[in-house]
mmCIF file of C-alpha atoms in Angstrom:
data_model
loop_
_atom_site.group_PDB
_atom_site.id
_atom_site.type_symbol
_atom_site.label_atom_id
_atom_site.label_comp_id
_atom_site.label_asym_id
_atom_site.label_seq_id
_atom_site.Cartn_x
_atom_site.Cartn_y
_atom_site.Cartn_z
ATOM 1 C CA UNK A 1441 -24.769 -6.476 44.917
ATOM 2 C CA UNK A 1442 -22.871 -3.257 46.288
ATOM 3 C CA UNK A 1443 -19.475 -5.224 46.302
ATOM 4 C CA UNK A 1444 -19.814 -6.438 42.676
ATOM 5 C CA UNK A 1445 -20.293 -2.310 41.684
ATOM 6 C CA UNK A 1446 -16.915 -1.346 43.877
ATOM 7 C CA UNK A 1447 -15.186 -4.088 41.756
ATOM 8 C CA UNK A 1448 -12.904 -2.000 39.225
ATOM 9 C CA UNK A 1449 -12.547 -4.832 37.041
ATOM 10 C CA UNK A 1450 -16.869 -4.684 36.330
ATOM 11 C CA UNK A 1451 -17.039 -2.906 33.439
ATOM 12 C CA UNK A 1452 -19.408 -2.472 30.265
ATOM 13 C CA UNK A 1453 -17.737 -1.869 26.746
ATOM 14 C CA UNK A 1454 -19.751 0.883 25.532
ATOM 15 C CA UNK A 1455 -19.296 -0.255 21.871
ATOM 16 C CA UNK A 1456 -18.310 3.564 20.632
ATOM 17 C CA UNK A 1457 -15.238 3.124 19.187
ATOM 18 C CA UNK A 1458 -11.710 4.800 20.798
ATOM 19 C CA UNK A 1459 -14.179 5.555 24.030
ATOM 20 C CA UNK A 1460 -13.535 2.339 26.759
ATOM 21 C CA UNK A 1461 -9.954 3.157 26.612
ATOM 22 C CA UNK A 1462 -10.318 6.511 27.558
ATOM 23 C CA UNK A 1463 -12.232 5.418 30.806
ATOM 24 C CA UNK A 1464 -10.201 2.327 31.846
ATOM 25 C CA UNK A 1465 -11.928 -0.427 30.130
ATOM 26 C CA UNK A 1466 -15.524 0.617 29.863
ATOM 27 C CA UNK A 1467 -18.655 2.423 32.153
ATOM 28 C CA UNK A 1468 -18.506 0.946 35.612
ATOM 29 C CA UNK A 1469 -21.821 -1.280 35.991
ATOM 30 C CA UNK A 1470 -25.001 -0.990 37.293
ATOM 31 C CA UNK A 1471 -24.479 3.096 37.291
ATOM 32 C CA UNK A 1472 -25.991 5.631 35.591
ATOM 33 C CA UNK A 1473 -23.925 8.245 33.565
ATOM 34 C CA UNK A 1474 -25.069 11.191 32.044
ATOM 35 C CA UNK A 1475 -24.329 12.372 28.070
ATOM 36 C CA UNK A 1476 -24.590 16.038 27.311
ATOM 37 C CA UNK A 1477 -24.943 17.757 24.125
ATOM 38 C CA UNK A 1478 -26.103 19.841 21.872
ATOM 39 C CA UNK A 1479 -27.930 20.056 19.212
ATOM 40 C CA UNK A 1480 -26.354 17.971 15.942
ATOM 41 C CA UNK A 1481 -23.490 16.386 18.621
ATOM 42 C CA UNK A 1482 -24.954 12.440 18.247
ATOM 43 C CA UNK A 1483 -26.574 12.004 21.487
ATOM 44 C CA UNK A 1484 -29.005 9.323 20.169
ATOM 45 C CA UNK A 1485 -26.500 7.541 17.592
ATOM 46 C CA UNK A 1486 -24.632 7.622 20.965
ATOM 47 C CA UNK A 1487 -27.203 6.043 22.768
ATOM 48 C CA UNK A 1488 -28.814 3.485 20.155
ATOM 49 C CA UNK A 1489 -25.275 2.569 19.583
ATOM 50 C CA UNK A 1490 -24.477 1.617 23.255
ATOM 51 C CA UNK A 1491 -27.933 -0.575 23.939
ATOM 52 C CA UNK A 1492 -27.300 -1.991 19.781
ATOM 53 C CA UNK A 1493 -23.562 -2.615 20.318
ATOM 54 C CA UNK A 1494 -24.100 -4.086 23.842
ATOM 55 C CA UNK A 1495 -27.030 -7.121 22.282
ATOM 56 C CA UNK A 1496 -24.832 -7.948 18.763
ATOM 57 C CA UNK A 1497 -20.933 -7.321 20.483
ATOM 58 C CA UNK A 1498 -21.097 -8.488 24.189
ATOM 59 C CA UNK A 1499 -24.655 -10.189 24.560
ATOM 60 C CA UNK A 1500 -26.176 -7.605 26.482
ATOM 61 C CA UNK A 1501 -30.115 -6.598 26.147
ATOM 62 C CA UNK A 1502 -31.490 -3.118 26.207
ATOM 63 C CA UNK A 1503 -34.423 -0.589 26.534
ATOM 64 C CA UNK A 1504 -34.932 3.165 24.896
ATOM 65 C CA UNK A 1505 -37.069 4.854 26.817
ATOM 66 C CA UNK A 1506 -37.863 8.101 25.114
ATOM 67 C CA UNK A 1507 -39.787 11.402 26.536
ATOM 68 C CA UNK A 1508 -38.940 12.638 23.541
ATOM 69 C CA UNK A 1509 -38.578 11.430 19.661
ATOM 70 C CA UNK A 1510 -41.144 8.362 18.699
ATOM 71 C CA UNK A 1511 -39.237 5.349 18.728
ATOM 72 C CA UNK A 1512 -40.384 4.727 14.620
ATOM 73 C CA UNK A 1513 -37.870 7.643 13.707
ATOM 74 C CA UNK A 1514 -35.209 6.623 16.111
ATOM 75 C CA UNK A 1515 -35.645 2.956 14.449
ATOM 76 C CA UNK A 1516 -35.576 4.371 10.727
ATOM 77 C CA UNK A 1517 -32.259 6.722 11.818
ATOM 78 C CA UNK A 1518 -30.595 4.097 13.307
ATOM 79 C CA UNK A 1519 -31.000 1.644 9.634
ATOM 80 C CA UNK A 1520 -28.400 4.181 8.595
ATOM 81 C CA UNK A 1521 -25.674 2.506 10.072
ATOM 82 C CA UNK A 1522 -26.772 -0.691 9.677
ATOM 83 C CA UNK A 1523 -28.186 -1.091 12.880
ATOM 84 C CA UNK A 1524 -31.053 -3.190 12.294
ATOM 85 C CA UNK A 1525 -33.592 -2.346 15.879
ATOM 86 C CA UNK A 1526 -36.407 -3.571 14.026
ATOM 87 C CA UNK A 1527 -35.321 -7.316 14.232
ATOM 88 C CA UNK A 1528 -34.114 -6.804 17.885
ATOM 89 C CA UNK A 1529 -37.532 -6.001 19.070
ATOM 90 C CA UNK A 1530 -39.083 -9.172 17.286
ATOM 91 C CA UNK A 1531 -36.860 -11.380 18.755
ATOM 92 C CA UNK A 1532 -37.092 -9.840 22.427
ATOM 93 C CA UNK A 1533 -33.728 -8.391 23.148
ATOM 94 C CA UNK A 1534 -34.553 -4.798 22.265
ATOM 95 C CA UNK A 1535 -37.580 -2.457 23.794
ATOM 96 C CA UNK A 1536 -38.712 1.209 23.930
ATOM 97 C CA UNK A 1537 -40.642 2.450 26.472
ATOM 98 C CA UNK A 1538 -42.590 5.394 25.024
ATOM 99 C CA UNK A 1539 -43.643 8.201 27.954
ATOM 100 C CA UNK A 1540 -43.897 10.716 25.274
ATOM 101 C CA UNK A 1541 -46.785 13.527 25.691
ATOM 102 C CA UNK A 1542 -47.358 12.953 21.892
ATOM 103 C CA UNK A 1543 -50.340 10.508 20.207
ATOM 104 C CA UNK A 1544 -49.464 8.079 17.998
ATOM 105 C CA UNK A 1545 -49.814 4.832 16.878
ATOM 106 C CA UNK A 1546 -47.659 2.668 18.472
ATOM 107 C CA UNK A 1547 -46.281 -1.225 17.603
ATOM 108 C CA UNK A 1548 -47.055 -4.150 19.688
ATOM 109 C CA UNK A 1549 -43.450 -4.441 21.016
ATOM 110 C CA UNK A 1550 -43.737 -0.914 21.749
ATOM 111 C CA UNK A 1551 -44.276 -0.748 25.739
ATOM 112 C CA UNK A 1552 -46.895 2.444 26.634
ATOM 113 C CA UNK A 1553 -47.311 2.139 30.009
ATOM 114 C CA UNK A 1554 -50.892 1.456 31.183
ATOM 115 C CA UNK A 1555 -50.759 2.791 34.429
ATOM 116 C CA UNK A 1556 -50.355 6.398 32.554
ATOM 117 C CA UNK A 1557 -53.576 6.918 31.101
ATOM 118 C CA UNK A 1558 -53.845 10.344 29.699
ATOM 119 C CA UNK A 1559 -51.427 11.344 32.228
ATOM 120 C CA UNK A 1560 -48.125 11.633 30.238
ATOM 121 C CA UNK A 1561 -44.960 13.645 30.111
ATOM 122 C CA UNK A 1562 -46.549 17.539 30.717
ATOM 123 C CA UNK A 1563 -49.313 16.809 32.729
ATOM 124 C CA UNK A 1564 -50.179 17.464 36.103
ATOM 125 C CA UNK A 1565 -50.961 14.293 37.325
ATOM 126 C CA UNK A 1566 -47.860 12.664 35.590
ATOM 127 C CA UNK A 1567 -46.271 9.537 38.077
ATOM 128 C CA UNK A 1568 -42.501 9.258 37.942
ATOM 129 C CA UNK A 1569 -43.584 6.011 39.711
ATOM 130 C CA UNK A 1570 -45.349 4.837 36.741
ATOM 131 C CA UNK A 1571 -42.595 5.057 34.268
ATOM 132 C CA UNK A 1572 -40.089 3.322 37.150
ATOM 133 C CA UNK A 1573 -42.760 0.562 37.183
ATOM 134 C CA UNK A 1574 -42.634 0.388 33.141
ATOM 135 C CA UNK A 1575 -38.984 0.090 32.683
ATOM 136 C CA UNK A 1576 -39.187 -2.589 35.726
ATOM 137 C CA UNK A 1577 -41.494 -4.632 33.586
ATOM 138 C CA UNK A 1578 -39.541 -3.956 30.329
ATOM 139 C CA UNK A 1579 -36.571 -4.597 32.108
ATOM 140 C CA UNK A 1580 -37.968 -8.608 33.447
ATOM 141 C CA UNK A 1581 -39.867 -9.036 29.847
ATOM 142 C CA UNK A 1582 -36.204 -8.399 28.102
ATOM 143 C CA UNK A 1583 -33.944 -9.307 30.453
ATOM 144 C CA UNK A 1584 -32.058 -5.672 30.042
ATOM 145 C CA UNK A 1585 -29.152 -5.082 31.497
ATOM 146 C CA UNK A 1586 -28.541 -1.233 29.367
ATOM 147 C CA UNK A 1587 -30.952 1.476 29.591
ATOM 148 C CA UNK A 1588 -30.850 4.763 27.519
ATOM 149 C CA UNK A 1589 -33.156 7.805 29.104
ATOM 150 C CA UNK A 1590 -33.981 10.261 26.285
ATOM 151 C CA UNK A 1591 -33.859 12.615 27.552
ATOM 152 C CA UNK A 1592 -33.806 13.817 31.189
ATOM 153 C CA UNK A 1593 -33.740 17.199 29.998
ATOM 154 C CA UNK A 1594 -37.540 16.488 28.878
ATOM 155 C CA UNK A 1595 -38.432 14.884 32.311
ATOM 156 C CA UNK A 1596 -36.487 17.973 34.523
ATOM 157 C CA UNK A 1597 -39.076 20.432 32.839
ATOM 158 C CA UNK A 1598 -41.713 18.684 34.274
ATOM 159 C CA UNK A 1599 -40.875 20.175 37.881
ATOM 160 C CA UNK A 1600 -41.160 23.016 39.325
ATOM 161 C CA UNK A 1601 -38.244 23.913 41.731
ATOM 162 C CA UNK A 1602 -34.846 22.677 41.398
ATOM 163 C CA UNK A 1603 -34.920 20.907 44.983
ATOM 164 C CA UNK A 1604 -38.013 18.807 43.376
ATOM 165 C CA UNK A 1605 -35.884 18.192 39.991
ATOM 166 C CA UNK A 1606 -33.042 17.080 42.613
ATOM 167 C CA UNK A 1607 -35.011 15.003 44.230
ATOM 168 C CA UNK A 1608 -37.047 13.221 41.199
ATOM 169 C CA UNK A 1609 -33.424 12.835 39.695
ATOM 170 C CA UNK A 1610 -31.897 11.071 42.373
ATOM 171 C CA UNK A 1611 -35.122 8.546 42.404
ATOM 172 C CA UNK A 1612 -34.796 7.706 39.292
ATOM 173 C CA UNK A 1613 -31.023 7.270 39.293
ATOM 174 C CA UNK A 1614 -31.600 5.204 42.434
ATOM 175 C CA UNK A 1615 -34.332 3.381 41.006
ATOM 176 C CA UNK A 1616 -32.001 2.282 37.792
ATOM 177 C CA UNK A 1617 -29.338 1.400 39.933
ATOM 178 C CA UNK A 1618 -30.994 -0.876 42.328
ATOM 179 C CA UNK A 1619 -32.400 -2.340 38.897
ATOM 180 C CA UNK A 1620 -28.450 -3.318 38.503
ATOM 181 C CA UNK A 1621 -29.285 -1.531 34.945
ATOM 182 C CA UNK A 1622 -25.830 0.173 33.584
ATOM 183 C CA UNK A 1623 -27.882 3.888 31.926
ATOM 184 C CA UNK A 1624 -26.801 6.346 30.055
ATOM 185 C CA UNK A 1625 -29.296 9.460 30.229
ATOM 186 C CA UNK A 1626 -29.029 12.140 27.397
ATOM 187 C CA UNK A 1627 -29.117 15.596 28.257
ATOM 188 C CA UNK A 1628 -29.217 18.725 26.176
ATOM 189 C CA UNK A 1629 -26.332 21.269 26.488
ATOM 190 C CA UNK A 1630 -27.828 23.968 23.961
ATOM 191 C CA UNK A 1631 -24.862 26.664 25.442
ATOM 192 C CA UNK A 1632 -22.024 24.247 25.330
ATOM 193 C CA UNK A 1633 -21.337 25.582 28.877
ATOM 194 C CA UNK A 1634 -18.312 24.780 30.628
ATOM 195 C CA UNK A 1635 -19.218 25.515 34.554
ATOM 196 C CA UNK A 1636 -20.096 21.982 36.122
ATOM 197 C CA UNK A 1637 -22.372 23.910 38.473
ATOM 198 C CA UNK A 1638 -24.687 25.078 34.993
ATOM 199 C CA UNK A 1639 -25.423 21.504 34.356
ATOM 200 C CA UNK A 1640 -27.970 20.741 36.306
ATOM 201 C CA UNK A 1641 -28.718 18.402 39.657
ATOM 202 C CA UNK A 1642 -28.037 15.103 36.893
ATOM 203 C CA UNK A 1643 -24.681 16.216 36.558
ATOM 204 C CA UNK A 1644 -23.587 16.189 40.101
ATOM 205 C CA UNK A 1645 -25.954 12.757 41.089
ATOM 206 C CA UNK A 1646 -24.727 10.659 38.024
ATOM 207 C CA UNK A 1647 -21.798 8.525 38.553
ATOM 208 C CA UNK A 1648 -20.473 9.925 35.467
ATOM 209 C CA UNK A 1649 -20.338 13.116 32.667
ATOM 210 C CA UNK A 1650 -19.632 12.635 29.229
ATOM 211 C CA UNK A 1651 -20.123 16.049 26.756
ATOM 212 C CA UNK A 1652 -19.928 16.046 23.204
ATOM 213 C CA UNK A 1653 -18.763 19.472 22.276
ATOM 214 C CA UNK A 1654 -18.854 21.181 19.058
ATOM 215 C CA UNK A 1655 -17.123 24.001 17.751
ATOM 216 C CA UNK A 1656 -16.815 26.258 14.824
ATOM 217 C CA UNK A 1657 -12.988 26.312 13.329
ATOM 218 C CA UNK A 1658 -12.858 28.129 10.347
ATOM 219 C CA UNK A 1659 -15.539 26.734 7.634
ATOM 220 C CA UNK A 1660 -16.140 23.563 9.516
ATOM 221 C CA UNK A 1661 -17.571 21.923 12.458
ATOM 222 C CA UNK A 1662 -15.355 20.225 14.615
ATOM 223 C CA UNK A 1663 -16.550 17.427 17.296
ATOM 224 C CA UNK A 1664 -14.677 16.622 20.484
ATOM 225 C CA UNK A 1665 -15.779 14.359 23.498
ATOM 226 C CA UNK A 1666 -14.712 15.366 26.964
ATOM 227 C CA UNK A 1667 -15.180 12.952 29.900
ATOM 228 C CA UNK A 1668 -15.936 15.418 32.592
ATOM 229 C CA UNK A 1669 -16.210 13.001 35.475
ATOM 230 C CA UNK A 1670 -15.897 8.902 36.510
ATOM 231 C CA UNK A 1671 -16.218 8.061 39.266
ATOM 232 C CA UNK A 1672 -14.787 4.412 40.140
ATOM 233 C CA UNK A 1673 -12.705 4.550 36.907
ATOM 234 C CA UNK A 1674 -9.177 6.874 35.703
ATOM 235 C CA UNK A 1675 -10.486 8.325 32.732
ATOM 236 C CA UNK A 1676 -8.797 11.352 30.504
ATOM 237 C CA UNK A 1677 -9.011 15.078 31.352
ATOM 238 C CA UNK A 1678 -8.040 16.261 27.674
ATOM 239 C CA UNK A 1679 -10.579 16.642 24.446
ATOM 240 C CA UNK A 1680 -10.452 13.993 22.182
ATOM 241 C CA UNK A 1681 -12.048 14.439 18.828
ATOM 242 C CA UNK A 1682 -14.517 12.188 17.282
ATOM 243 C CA UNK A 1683 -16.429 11.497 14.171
ATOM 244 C CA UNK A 1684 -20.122 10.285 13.262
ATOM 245 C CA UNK A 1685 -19.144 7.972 10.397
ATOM 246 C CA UNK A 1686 -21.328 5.187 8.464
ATOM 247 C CA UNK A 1687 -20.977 2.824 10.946
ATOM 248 C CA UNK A 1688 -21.329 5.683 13.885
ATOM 249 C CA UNK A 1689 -19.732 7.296 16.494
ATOM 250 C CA UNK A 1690 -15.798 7.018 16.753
ATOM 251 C CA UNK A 1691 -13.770 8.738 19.469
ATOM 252 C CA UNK A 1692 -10.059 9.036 18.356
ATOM 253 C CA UNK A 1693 -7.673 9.585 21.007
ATOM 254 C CA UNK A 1694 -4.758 9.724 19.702
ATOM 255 C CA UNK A 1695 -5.764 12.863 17.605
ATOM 256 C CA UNK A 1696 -5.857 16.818 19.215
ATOM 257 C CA UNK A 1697 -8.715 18.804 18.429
ATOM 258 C CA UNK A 1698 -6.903 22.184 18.159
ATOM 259 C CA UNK A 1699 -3.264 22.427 16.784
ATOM 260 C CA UNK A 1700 -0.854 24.804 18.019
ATOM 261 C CA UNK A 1701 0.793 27.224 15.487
#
């Protein structure tokens, strides 16, 4: 397995539009990369587009899982573009795995894991080993081969120190790599900060750093996408501006964010 992931020529088209070229062809497989944002940047069009892309464009299944947002609004955003996750769960190529703290109903092809009990996202007896062992299980019963963590800003604030946030990020990331699962984990960048050592122990463990950025320019908001690091792939230094349209995210980068005058 370790020789197939130092092949450069593995690689996973993202399905974001004006991205894969930017990083030689696409993510390098079985890693996992981390997405940082803000508030309003796309983080989850970004990442329901990847696992949605990756089952209709290139024949690759997925899983959400989600300490976060239910997976009925992420579902009803997504219809938006046309991106129909309903229909992908019924037929077995799409899952969520829900490890959110919050009550709810949840469908039948909605995975809870069992092994949780009462003991969810915020508690004190919450198991990183029990969500591992969900998206395991998710992982055989849909033959995934993308996974989308939303978000490991949720599951950092569960620890206490940062050597224990270190070391509970690493598992995981080890975990999902051994699971040969290619994962993009969403992480909030409220600050838009642009020290590397400010991001947090997920920055420096992932394989790679994407950050949407968003700034203020007169009257509007402008969006530009910045991959910070890749390792195992040449990838752009520069911003490259990018747009969440109808049919969602597209990186253009052939355009410049700021223009000289």
């Amino acid at each position: 397995m370790e020789s197939s992931k130092m092949s450069v020529s593995e690689r996973v088209k993202t399905g974001i539009k004006g991205l894969d070229e930017l990083i030689e062809g696409g993510l390098p497989r079985g890693y996992g990369f981390l997405l940082l944002g803000g508030p309003g940047t796309g983080k989850t069009t970004f990442g329901v587009q990847y696992l949605y892309k990756g089952l209709t464009d290139y024949g690759e299944n997925g899983m959400y899982v989600t300490f976060d947002e239910p997976p009925y609004s992420i579902t009803t955003n997504s219809q938006r573009y046309g991106w129909n996750v309903a229909d992908a769960e019924k037929q077995g190529t799409f899952a969520y795995v829900d490890v959110s703290p919050i009550k709810r109903e949840t469908k039948a092809t909605t995975f809870v894991p069992p092994s949780l009990g009462q003991n969810f996202l915020g508690s004190e007896k919450f198991k990183l080993d029990d969500v591992v062992a969900a998206i395991k299980e998710v992982k055989k019963k849909v033959n995934a081969k993308r996974c989308v963590i939303d978000s490991i800003s949720a599951l950092t604030l569960q620890y206490k120190d940062d050597f224990e946030i270190r070391q509970q990020t690493l598992r995981l990331i080890k975990e999902l790599t051994e699971m040969d699962l290619t994962t993009i984990m969403l992480a909030e960048n409220p600050e838009d900060r642009q020290d590397m050592t400010k991001f947090g122990a997920e920055a420096f463990l992932a394989q790679g750093v994407i950050v949407l950025h968003m700034y203020r320019i007169e009257e509007s908001n402008v969006k530009a996408l910045e991959v910070r690091k890749m390792r195992g792939a040449k990838h752009t230094d520069r911003l490259c501006p990018y747009r969440i349209t109808a049919e969602g995210i597209e990186v253009y980068p052939e355009e410049t964010v700021f223009r000289s005058v």
